[in-house]
Tab-separated table of N, CA and C in Angstrom:
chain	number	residue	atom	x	y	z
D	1	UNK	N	0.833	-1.189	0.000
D	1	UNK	CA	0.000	0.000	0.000
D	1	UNK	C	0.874	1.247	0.000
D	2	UNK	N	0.298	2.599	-0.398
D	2	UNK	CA	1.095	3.249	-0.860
D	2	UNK	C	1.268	4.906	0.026
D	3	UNK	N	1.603	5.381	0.767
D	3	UNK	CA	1.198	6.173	1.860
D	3	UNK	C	1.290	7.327	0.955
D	4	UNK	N	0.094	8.133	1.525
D	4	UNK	CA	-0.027	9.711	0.730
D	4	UNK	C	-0.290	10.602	1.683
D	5	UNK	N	0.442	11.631	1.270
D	5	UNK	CA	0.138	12.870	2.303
D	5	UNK	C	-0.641	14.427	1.274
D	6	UNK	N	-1.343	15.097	1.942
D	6	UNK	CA	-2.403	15.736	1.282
D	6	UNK	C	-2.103	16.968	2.392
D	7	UNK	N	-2.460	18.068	2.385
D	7	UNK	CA	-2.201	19.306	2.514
D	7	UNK	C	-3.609	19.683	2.677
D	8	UNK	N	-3.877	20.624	3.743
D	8	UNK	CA	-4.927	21.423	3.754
D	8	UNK	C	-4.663	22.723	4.420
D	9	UNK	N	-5.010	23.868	3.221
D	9	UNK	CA	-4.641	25.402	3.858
D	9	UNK	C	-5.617	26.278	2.831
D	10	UNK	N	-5.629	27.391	4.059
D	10	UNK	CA	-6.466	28.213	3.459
D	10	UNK	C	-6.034	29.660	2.837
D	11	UNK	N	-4.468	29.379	2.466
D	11	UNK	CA	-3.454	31.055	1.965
D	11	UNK	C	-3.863	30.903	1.018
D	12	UNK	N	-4.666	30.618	-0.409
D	12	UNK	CA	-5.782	31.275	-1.125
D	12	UNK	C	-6.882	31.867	-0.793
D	13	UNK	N	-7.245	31.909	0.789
D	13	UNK	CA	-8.464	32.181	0.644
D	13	UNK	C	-9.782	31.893	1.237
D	14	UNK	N	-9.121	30.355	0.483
D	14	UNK	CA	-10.689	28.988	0.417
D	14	UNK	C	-9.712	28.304	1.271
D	15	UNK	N	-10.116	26.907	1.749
D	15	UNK	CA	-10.059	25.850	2.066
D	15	UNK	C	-9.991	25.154	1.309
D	16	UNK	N	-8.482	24.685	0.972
D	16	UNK	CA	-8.267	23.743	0.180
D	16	UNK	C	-7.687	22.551	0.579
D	17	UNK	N	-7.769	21.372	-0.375
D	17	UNK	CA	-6.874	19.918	0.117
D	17	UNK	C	-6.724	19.510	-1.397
D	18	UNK	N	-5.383	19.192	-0.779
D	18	UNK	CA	-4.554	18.467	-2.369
D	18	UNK	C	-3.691	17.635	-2.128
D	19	UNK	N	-3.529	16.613	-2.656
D	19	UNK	CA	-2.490	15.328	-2.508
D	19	UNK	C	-0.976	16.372	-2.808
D	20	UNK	N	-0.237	16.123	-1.854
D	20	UNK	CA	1.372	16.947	-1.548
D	20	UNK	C	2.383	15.818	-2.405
D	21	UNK	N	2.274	14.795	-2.122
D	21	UNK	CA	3.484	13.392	-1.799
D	21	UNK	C	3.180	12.412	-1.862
D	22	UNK	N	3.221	11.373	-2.654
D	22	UNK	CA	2.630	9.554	-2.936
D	22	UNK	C	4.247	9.432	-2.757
D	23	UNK	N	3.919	7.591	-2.032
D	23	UNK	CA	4.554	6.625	-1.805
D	23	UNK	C	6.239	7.459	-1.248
D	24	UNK	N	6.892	7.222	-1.267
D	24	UNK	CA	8.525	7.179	-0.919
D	24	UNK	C	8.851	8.636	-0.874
D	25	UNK	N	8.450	9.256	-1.721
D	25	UNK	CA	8.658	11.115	-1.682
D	25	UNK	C	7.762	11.560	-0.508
D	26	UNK	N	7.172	11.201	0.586
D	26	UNK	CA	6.355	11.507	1.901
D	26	UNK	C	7.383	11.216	2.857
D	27	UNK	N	8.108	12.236	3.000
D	27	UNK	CA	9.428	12.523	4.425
D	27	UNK	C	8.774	13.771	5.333
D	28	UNK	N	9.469	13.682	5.929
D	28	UNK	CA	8.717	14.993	7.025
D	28	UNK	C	9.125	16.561	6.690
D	29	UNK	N	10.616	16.496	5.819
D	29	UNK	CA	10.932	17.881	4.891
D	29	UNK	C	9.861	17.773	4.305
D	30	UNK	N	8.944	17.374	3.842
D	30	UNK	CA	7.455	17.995	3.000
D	30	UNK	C	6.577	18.637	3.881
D	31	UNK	N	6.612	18.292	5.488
D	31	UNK	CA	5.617	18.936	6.267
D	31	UNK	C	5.872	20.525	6.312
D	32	UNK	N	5.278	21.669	6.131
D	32	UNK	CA	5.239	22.823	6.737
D	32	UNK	C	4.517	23.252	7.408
D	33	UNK	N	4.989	24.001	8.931
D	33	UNK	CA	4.510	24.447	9.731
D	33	UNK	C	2.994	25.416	9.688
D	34	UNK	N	2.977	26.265	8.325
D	34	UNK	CA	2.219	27.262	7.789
D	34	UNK	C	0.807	26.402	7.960
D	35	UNK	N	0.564	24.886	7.685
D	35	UNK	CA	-0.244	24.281	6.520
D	35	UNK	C	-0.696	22.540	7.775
D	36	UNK	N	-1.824	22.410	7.924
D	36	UNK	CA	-1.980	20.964	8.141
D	36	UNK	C	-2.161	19.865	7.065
D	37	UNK	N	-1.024	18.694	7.272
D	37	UNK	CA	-1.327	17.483	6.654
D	37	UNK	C	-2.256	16.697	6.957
D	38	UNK	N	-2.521	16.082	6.193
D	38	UNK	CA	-2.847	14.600	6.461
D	38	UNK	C	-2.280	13.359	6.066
D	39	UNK	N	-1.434	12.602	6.291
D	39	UNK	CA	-0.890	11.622	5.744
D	39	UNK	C	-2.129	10.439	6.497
D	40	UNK	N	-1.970	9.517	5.165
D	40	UNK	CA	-2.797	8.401	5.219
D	40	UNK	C	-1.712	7.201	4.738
D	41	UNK	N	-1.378	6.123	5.927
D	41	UNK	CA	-1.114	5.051	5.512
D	41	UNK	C	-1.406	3.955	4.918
D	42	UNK	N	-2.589	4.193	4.584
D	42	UNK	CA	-3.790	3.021	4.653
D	42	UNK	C	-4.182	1.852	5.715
D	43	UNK	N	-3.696	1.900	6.736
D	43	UNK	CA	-4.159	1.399	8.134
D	43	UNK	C	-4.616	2.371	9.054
D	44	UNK	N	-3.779	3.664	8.743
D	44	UNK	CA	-4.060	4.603	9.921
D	44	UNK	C	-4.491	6.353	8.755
D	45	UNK	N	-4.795	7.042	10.024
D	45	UNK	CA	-4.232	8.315	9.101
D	45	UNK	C	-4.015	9.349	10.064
D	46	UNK	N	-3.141	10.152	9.919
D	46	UNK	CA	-2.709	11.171	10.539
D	46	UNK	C	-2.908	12.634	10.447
D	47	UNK	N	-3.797	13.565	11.464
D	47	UNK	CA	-3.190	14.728	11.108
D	47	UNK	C	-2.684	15.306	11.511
D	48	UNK	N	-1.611	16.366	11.378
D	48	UNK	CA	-0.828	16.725	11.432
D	48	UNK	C	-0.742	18.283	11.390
D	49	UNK	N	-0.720	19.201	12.739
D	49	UNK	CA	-0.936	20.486	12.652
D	49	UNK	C	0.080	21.534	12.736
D	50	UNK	N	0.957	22.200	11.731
D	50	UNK	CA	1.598	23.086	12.095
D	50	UNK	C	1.520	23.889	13.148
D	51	UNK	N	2.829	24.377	13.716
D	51	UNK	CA	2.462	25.542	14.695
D	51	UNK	C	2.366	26.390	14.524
D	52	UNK	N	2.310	27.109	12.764
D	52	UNK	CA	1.901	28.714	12.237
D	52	UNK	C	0.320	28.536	11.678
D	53	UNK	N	-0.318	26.976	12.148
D	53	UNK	CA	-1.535	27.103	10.939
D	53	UNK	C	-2.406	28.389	11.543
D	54	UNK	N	-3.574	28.424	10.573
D	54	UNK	CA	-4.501	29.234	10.978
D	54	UNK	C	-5.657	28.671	12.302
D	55	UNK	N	-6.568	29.569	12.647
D	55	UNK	CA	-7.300	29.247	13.586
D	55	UNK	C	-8.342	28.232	12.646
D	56	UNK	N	-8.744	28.890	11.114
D	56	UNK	CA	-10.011	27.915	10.199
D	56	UNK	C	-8.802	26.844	10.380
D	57	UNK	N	-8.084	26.627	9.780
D	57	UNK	CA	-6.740	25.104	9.056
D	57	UNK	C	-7.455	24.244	10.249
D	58	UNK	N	-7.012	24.523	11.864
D	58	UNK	CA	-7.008	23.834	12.921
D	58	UNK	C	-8.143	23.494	13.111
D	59	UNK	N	-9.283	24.208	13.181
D	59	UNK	CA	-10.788	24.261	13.292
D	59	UNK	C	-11.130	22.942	11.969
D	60	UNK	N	-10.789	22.756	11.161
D	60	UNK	CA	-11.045	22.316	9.666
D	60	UNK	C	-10.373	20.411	9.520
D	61	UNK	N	-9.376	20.870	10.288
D	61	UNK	CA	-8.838	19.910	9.915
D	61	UNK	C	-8.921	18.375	10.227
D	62	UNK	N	-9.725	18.052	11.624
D	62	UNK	CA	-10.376	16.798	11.565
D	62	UNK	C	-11.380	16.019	10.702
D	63	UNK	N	-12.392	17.164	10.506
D	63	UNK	CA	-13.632	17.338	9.330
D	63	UNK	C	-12.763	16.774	7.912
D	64	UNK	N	-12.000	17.129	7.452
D	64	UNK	CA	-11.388	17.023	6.420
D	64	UNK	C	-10.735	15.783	6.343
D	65	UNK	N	-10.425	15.187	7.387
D	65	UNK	CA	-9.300	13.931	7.171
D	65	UNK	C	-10.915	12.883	7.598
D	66	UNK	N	-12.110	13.273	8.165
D	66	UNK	CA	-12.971	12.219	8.526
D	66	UNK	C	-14.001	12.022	6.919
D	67	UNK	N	-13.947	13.280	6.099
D	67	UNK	CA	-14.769	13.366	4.919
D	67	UNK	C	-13.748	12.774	3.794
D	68	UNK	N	-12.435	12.437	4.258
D	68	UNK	CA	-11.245	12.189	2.650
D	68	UNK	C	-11.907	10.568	3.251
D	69	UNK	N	-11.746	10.447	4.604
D	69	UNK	CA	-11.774	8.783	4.737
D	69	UNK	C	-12.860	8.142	4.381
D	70	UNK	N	-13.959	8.882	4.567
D	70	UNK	CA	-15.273	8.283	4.122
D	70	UNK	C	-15.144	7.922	2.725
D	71	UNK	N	-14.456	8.741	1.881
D	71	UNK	CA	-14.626	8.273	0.474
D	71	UNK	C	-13.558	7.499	0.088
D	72	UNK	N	-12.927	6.971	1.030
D	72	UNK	CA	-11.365	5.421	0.605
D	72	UNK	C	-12.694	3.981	1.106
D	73	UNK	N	-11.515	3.334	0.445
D	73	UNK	CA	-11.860	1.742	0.918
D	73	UNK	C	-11.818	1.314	1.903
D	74	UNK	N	-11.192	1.892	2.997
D	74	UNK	CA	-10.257	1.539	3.931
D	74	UNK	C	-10.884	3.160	5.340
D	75	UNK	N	-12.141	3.240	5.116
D	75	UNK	CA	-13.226	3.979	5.864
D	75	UNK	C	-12.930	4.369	7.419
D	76	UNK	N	-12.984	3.028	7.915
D	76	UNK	CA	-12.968	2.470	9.606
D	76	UNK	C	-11.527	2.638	9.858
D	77	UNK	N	-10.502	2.856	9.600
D	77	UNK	CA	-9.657	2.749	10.085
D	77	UNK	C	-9.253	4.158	11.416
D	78	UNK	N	-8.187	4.271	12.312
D	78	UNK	CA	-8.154	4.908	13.207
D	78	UNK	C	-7.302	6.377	12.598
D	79	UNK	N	-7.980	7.643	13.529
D	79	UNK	CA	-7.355	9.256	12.953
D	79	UNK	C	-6.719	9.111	14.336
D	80	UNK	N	-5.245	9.646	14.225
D	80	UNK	CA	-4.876	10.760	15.476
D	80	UNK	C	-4.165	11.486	14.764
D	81	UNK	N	-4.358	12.580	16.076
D	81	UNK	CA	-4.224	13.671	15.737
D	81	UNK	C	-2.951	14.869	16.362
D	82	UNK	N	-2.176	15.139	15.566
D	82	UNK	CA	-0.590	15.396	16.204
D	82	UNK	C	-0.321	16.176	15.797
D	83	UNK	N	0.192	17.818	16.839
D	83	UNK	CA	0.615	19.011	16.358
D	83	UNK	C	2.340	18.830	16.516
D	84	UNK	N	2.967	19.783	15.903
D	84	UNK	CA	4.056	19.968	15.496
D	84	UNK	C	5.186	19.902	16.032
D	85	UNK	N	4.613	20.377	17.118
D	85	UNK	CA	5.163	20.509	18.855
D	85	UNK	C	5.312	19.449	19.618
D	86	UNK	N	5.049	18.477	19.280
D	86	UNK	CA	4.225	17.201	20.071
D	86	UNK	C	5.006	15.852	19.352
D	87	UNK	N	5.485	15.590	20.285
D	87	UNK	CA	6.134	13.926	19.895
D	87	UNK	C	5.447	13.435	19.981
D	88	UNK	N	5.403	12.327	18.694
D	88	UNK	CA	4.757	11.047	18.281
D	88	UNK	C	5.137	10.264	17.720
D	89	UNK	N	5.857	9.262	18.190
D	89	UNK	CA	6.641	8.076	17.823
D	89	UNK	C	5.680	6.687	16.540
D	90	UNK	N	4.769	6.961	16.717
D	90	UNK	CA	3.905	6.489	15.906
D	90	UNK	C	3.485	7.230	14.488
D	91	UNK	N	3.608	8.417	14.619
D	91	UNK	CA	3.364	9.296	13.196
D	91	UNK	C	5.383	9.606	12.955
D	92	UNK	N	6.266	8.945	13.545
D	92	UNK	CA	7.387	9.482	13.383
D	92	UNK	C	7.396	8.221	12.463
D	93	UNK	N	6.863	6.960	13.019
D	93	UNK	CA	7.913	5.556	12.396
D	93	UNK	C	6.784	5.665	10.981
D	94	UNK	N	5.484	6.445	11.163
D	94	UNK	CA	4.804	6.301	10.042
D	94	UNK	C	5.107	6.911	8.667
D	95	UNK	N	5.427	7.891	8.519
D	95	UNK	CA	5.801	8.964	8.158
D	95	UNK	C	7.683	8.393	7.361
D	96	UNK	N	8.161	7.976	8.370
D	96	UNK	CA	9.709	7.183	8.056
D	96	UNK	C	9.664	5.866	6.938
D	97	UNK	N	8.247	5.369	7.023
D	97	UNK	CA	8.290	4.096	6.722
D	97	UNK	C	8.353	3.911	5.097
């Protein structure tokens, strides 16, 4: 399975989400602080909150990783949720893998 990380920010404006990084190019130099991810392993998915996002990004950003999952195969699987600041050995080895 192929891990993807997706981007959600609102420096246009709008509220946007866009696939950032498929498979092997998803390192943590792709994360920016400005912007919340979401990386999805396909067992798990992660989001991931900068410490410059906005107050909407942060507000937005569970909604967004629970509405991308509804529309995968792989629905039920478990979200946590991890700011920037914040060790997580589980979104570290995920993210590495």
């Amino acid at each position: 399975m192929v891990k993807e990380l997706y981007r959600l920010s609102d420096a246009s404006g709008k509220m946007t989400m866009a696939l950032e990084k498929k498979g092997s190019d998803v390192t943590k130099k792709a994360l920016d602080s400005k912007d919340v991810f979401i990386l999805d392993t396909k067992d798990s998915v992660f989001v991931w909150i900068g410490s410059k996002t906005t107050v909407n990004e942060r507000r937005n950003a569970m909604t967004y990783a629970h509405n991308y999952l509804m529309k995968t195969d792989h629905a039920l699987v478990p979200i946590c949720c991890v700011s920037e600041t914040m060790k997580n050995k589980w979104f570290d080895t995920a993210i590495a893998a």
